Coordinates of C-alpha atoms in Angstrom, one line a residue:
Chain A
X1 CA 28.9 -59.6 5.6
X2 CA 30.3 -56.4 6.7
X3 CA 31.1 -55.4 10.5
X4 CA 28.5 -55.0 12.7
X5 CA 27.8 -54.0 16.2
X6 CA 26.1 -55.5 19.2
X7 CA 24.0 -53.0 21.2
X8 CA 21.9 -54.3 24.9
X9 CA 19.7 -51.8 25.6
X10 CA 17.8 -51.1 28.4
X11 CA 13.7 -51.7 28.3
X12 CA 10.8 -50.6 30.4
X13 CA 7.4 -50.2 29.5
X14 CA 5.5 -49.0 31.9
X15 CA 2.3 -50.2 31.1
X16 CA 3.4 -54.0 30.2
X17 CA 6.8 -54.4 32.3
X18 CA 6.8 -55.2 36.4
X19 CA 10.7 -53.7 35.6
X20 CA 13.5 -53.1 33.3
X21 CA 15.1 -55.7 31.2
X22 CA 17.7 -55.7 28.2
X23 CA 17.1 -56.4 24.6
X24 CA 19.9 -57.1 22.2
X25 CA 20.3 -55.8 19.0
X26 CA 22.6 -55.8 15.5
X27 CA 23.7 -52.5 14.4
X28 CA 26.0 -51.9 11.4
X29 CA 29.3 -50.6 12.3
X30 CA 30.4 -47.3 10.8
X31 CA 33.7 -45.6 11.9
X32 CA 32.0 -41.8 12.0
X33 CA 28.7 -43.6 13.8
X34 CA 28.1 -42.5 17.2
X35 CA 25.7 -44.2 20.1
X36 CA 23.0 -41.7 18.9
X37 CA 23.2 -43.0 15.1
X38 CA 23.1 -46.8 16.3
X39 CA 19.7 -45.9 18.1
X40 CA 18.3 -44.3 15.4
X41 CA 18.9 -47.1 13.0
X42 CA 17.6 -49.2 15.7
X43 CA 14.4 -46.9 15.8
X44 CA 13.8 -46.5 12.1
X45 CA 14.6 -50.2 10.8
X46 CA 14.7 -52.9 13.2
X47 CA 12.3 -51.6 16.8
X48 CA 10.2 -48.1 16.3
X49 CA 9.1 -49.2 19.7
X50 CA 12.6 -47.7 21.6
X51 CA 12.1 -44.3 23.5
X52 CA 14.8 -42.1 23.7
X53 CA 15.8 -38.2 24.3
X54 CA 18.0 -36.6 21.5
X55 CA 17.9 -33.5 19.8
X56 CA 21.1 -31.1 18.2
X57 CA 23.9 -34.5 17.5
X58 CA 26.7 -32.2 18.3
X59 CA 26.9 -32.1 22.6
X60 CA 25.1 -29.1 22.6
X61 CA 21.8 -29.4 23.5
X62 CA 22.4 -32.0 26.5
X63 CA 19.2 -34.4 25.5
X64 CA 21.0 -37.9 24.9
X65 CA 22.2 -38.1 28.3
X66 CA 22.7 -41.7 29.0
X67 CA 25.1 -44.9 30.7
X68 CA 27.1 -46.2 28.0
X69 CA 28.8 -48.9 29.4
X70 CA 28.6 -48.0 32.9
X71 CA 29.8 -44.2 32.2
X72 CA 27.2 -41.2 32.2
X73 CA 28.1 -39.7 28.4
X74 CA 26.0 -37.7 25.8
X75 CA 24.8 -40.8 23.2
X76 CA 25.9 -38.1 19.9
X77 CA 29.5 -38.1 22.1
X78 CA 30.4 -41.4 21.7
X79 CA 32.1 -43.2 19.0
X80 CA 31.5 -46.6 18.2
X81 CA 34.9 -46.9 17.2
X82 CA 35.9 -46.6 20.8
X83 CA 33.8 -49.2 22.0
X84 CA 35.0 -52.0 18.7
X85 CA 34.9 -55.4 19.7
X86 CA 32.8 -54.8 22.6
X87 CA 29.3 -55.5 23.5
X88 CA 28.0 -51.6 24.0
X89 CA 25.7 -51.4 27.1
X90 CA 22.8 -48.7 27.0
X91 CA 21.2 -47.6 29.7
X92 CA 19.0 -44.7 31.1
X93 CA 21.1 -42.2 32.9
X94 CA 21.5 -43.4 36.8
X95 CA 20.4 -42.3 40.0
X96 CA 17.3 -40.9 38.1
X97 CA 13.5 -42.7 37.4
X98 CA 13.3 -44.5 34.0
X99 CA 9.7 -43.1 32.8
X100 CA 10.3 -45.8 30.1
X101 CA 13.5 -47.4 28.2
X102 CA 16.2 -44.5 28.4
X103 CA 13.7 -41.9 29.0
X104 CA 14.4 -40.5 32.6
X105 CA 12.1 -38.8 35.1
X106 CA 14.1 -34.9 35.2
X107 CA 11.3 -33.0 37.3
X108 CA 14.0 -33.1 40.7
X109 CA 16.4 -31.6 38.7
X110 CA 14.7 -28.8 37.3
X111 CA 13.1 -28.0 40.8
X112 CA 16.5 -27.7 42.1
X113 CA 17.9 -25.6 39.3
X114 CA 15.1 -23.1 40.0
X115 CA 15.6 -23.3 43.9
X116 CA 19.2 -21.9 43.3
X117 CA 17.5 -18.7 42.1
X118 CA 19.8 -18.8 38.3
X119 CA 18.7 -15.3 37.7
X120 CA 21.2 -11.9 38.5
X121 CA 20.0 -10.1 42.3
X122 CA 21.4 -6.7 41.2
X123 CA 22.9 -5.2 44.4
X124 CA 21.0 -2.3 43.8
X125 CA 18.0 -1.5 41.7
X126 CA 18.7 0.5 39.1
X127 CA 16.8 2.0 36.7
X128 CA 16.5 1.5 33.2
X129 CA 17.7 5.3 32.3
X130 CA 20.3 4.3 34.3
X131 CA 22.1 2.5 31.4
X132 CA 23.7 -1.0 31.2
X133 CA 25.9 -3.0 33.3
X134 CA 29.6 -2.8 32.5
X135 CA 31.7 -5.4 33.1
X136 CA 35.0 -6.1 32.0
X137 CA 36.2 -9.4 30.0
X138 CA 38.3 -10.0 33.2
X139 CA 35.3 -10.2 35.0
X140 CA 33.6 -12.5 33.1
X141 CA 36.3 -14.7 32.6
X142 CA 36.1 -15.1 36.5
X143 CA 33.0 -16.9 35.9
X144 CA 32.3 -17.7 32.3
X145 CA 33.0 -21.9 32.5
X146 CA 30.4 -22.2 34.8
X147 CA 28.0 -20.5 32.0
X148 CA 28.8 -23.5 29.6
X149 CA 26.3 -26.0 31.4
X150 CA 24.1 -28.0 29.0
X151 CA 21.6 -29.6 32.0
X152 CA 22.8 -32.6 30.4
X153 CA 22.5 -34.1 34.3
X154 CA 25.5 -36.9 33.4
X155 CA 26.8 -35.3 37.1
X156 CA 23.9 -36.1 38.6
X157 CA 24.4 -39.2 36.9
X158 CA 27.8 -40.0 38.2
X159 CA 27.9 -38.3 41.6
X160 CA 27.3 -40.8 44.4
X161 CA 25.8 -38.4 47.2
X162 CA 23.2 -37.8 44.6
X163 CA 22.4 -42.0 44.6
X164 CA 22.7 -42.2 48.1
X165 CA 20.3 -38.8 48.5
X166 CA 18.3 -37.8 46.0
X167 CA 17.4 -34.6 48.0
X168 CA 21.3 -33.5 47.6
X169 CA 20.8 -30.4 45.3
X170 CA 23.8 -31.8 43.4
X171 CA 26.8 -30.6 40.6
X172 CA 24.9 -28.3 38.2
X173 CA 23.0 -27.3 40.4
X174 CA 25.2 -25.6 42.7
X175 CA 27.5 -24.9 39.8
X176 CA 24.8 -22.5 38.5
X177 CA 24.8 -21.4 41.8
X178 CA 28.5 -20.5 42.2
X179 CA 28.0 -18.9 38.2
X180 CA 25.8 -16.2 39.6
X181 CA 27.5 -15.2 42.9
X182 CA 30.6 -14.7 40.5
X183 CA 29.0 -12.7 38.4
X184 CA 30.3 -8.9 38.9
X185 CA 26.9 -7.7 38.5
X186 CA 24.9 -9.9 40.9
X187 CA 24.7 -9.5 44.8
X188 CA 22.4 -12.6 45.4
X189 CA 24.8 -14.5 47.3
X190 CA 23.1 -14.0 50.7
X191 CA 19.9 -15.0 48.7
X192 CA 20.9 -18.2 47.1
X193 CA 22.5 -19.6 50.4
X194 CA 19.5 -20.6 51.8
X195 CA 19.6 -24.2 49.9
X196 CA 23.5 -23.6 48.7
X197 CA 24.8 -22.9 52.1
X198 CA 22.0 -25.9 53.6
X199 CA 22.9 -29.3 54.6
X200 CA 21.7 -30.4 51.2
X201 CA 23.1 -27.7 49.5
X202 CA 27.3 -27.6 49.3
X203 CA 27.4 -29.4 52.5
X204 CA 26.5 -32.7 51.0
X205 CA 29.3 -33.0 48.7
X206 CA 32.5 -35.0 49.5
X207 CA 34.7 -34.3 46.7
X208 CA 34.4 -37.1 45.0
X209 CA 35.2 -35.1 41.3
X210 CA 33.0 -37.7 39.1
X211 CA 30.6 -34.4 38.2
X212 CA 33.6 -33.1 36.9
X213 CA 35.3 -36.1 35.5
X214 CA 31.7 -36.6 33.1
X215 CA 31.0 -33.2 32.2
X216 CA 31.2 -32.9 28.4
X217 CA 31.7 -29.2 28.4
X218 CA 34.2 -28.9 31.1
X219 CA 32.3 -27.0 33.5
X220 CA 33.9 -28.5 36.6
X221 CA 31.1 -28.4 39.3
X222 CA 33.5 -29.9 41.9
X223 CA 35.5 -27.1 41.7
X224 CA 32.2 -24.8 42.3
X225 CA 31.0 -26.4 45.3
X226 CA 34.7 -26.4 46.8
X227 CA 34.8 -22.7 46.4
X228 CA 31.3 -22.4 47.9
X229 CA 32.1 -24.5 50.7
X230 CA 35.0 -21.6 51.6
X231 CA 32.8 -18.8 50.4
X232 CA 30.2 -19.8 52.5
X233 CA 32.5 -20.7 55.8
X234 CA 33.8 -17.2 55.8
X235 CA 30.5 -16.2 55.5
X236 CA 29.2 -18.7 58.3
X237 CA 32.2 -16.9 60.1
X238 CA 31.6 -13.6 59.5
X239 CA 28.2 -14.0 61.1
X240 CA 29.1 -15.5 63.6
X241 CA 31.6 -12.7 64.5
X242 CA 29.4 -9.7 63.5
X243 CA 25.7 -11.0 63.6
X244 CA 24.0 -8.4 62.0
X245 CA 26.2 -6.7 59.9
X246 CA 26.4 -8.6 56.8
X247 CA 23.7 -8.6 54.8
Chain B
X1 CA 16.3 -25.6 53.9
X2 CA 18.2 -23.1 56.2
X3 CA 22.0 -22.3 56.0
X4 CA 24.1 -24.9 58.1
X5 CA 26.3 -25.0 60.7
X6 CA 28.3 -27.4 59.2
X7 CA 31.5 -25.0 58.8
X8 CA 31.8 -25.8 62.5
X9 CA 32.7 -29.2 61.4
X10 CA 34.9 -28.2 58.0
X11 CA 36.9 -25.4 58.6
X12 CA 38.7 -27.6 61.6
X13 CA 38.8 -30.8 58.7
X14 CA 40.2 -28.5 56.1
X15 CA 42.5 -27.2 58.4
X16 CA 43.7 -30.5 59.6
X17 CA 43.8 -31.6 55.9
X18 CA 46.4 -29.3 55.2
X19 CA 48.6 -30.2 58.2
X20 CA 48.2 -33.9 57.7
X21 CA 49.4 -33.3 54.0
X22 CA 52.4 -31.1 55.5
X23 CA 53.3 -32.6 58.9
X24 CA 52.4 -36.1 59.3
X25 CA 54.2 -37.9 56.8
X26 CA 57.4 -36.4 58.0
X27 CA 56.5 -37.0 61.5
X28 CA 55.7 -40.9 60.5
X29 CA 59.0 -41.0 58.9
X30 CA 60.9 -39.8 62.4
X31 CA 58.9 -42.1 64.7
X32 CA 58.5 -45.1 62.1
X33 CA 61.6 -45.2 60.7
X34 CA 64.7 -43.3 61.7
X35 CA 64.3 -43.6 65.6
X36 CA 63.6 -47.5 65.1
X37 CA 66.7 -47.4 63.0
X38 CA 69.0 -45.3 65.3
X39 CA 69.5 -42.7 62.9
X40 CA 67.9 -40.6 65.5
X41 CA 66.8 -40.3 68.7
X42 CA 63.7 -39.0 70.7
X43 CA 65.0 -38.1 74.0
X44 CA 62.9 -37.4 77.0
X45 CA 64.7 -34.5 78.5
X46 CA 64.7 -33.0 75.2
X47 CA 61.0 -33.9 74.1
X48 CA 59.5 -32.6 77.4
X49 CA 61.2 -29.5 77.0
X50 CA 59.6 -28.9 73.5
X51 CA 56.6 -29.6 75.7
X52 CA 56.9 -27.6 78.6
X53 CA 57.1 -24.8 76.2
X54 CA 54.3 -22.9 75.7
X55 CA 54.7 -22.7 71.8
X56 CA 55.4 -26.4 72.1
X57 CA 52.8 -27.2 73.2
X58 CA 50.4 -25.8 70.9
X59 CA 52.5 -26.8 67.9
X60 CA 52.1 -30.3 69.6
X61 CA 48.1 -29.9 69.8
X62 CA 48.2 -28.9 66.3
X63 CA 49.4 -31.6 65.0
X64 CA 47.8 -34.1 67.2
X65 CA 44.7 -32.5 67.0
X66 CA 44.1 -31.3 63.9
X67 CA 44.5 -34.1 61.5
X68 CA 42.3 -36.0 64.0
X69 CA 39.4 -34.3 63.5
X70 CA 40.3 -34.3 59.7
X71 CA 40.1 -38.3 60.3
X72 CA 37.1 -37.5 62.4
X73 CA 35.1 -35.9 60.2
X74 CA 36.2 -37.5 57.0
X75 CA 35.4 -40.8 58.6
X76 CA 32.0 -39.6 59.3
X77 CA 31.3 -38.9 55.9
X78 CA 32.6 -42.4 54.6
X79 CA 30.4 -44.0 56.9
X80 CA 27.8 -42.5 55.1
X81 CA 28.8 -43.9 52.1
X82 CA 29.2 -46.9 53.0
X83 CA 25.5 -46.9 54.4
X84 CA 26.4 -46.8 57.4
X85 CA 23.9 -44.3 57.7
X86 CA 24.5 -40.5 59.5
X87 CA 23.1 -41.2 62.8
X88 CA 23.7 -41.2 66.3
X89 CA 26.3 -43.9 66.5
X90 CA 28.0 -42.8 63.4
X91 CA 29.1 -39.2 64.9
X92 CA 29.6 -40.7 68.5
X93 CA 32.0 -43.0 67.1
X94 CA 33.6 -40.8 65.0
X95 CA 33.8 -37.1 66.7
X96 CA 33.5 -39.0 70.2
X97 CA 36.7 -41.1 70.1
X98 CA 38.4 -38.2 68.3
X99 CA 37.4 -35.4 71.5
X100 CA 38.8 -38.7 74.0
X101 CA 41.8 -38.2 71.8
X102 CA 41.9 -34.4 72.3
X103 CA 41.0 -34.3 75.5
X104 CA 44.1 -36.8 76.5
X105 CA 46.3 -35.3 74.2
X106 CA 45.2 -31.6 76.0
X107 CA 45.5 -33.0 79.4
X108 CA 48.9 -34.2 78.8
X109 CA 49.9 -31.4 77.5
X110 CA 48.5 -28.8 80.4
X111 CA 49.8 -31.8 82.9
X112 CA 53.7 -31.2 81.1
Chain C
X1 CA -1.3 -44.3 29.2
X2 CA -0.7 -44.5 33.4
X3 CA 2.8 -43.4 34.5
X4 CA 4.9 -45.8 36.8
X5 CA 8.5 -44.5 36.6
X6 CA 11.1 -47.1 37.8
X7 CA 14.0 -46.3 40.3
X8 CA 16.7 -48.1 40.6
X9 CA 18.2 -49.1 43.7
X10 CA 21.5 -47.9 44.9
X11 CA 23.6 -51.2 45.8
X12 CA 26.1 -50.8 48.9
X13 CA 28.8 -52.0 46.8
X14 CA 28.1 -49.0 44.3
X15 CA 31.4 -48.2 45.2
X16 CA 32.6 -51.3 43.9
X17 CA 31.2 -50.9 40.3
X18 CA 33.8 -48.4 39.3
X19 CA 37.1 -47.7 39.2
X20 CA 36.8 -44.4 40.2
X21 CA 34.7 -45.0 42.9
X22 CA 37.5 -47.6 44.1
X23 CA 39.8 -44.8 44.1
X24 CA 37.8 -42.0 45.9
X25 CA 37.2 -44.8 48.8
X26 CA 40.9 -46.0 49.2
X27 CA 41.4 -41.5 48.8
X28 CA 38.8 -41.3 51.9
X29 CA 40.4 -44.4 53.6
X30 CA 44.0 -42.6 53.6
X31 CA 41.8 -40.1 56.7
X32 CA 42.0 -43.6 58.8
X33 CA 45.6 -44.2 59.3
X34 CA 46.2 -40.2 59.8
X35 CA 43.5 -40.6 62.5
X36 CA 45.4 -43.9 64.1
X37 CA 48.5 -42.4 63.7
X38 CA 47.3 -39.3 65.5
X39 CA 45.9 -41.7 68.5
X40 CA 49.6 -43.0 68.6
X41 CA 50.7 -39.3 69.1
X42 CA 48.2 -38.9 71.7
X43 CA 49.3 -41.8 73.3
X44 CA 52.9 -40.3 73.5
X45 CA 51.9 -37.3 74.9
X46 CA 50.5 -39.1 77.5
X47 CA 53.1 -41.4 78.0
X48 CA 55.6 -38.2 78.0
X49 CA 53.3 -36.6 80.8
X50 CA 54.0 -39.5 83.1
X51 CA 57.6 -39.2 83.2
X52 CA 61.0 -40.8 81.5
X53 CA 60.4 -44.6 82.4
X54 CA 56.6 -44.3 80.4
X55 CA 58.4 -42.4 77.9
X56 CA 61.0 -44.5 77.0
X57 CA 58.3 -47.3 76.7
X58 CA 56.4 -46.1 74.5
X59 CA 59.4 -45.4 72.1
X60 CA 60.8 -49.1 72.6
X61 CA 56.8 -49.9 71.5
X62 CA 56.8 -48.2 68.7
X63 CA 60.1 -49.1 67.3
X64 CA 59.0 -53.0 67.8
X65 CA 58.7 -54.8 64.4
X66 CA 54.9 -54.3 64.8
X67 CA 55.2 -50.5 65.6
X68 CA 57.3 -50.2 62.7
X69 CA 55.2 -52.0 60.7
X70 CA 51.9 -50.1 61.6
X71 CA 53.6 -47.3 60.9
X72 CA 55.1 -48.2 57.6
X73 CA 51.2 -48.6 56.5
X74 CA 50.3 -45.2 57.8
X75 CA 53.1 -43.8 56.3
X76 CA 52.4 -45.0 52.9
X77 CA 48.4 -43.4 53.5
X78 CA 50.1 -40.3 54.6
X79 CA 51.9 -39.7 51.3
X80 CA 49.1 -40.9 49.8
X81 CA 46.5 -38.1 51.4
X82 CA 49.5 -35.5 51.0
X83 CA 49.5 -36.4 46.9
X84 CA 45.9 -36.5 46.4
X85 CA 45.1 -32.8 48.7
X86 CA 47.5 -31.0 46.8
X87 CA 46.4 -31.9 43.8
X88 CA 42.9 -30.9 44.7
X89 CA 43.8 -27.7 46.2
X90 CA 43.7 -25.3 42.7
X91 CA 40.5 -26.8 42.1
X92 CA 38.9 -25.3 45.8
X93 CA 41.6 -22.0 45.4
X94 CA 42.0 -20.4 42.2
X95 CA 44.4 -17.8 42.2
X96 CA 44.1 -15.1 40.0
X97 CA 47.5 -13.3 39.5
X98 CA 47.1 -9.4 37.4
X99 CA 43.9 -11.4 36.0
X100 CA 45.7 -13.9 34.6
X101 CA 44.2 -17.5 36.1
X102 CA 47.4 -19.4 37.9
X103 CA 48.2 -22.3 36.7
X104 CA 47.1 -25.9 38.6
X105 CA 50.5 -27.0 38.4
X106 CA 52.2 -23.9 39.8
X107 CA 50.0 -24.4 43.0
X108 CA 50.1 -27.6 43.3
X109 CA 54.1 -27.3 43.0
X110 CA 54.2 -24.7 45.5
X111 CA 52.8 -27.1 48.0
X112 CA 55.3 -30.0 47.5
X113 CA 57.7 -26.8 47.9
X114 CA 56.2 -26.1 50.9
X115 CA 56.0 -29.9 52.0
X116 CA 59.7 -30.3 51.2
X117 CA 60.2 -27.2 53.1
X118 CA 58.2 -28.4 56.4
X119 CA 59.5 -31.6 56.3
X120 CA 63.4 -30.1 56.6
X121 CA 62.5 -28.1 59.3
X122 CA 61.1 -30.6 61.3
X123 CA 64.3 -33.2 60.7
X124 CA 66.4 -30.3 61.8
X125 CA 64.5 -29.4 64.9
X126 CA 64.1 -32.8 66.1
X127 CA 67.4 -32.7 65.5
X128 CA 68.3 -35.6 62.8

């Protein structure tokens, strides 16, 4: 009888459940398995019933967002080596609505990536025949980490302002955000601060670093709201001291 | 949405961050520890002369002041999280007793 | 097939499920004793306002075993909130030196230099 694993995964059928339960099941244990592979042997030989988001298996794609014993992680991210010995909790990612088993209800978040306005706000309109942007690799080193978001949402996941109000526009977010307003060739700052700058924008956050802490690709969306927060009180400032003249 | 005000609030918490991290531990030290233990000694002539002196005094507001609203605002925040809520009796209890303690710290201070 | 997604309710010991929720809160509860430490200061400068006697009371109060002790706990928070600012602090300012990023630790040491260096001062000026 070779190893095996227990998984207790979270259930919820919409149509048949009045709410979410959790059903047990024995995996084999493989040292190279991840979550991800334990739920797809799941799927394809003991319960094709189980719903899950996955796509790439390598932390690229951000799908397999989900609680794995009580932490927000990526499902192809973690080993089941590091969990031996252990009964291996799965659950849909927090703070979120389970549409059904560890599928999660995303539509708030992508409203709120949108409201951020991701896109560059050229100063100035230029022309096409006026050639391309130049910008050095210095200044896109200022704000290249905040480029590596996946949306895999495991901040929204672990930040606690986001479970206590789900209106808070929250880590990626506002990391996006800060990704554009450092970008040398974008002067939307003035234009995004209407929900960055707005009580449930930047203002929301507390600092409690567990967006940061999750992120699988190091993006550190703490560190981008922080920034914001003085970006945005000099700016408060300024306008306060000059109405008018910044625009 | 609409930009905040809330800067009002932080710049002063940020502020009073920084001087609780660089001021108040040393000032607990004198006050909780060496004057209890004779090593040194607050005298009145000398500590209301600090305070008569225009300088003094603000260095004196500053560090009475400043970490307090830190606490104040901080504290408003935690309240929060503990569901506490954000309301009415949340701020009062919070930035009220904190402007009592300014204000008495002030008047002192204008009254040295 | 009718949609009824499920959300789950946020308990008010979320806090409690965590160990890094733990720590944020005792983090945040460090702002508490700073703020009843600064009430004690604000005491004293009233106290000093009313003359000698009032003066000389309040230091005999807070040099009492119980003054000592109060102050023992908010001195402990104090270190605490000092340790856990500066180490946020490269985090909210990045300094970018010739385009080369500084280093965390080379900010956060220049704080504890600057700590170090506040804390002389004031031992020296209230004359220690």
């Amino acid at each position: 009888m070779s190893e095996t694993v227990t998984l207790e995964v979270l259930r919820y059928r919409p149509e048949s459940d009045s709410e979410p339960h959790f059903q047990r099941y024995t995996v084999p244990y493989r040292d190279d398995w991840v979550v991800l592979d334990a739920l797809n042997h799941i799927k394809d030989n003991l319960d094709a019933t189980l719903s899950y988001r996955w796509s790439c298996h390598m932390a690229v794609c951000g799908s397999c967002g989900m609680m794995i014993n009580n932490e927000p992680k990526l499902s192809c991210h973690s080993f089941l080596r590091d969990y031996r010995g252990r009964v291996i909790r799965v659950e849909p990612l927090d703070h979120f609505p389970i549409e059904r088993d560890l599928v999660i209800v995303m539509d708030s978040f992508m409203d709120k990536l949108s409201s951020v306005k991701p896109y560059l706000i050229p100063k100035q309109d230029k022309p096409l025949g006026a050639g391309e942007y130049l910008q050095s690799p210095g200044e896109l080193n200022a704000f290249h980490q905040y480029t590596q978001c996946i949306n895999c949402v495991l901040c929204y996941a672990a930040c606690p302002q986001i479970g206590l109000n789900e209106d808070f526009v929250g880590p990626a977010a506002l990391a996006l955000a800060h990704r554009y307003n450092l970008d040398s060739r974008d002067g939307g700052k003035d234009a995004r601060a209407e929900m960055v700058a707005s009580n449930e924008g930047i203002w929301e956050c507390t600092f409690v670093g567990a967006c940061s802490q999750v992120c699988p690709k190091q993006v550190d969306p703490a560190a981008a709201i922080q920034q914001t927060k003085i970006s945005a009180s000099v700016d408060w400032l300024k306008n306060l001291l000059t109405p008018g003249a910044h625009k | 949405m609409a930009r905040s005000n809330k800067p009002i609030l932080w710049l002063p918490f940020a502020g009073g961050g920084l001087v609780a991290a660089l001021v108040t531990p040393v000032l607990i030290l004198i006050t909780g520890v060496l004057v209890p233990l004779g090593v040194m000694h607050l005298h009145y002539e000398t500590i209301a002369a600090f305070a008569h002196n225009p300088v003094g005094k603000l260095i004196l507001f500053g560090v009475v002041a400043l970490p307090a609203w830190h606490a104040a605002h901080r504290l408003r925040m935690t309240a929060h999280d503990l569901g506490l809520g954000g309301g009415i009796t949340v701020k009062a209890a919070c930035y009220g007793t904190t402007w009592l303690l300014i204000l008495a710290a002030t008047g002192a201070l204008i009254a040295i | 097939m009718s949609r009824r997604p499920y959300l789950r309710k946020v308990e008010r010991s979320w806090w409690l499920q965590h160990p890094r929720y733990v720590a944020y809160m005792i983090r945040e509860l460090t702002s508490l004793f700073v703020g009843l430490y600064c009430a004690l200061l604000a005491i004293g400068l009233v106290r000093l306002s009313q003359g000698a006697a009032a003066w000389d009371g309040f230091v005999a109060a807070f040099s009492s075993p119980p003054g000592v002790a109060f102050q023992l706990l908010c001195l402990v928070f104090a270190i605490y909130h000092s340790v856990t600012w500066f180490a946020l602090t490269p985090k909210a300012m990045p300094l970018v030196v010739k385009g080369e990023p500084v280093p965390g630790t080379v900010i956060v040491g220049a704080h504890y230099v600057a700590w170090a260096a506040v804390s002389a001062i004031v031992l020296i000026a209230a004359g220690v």
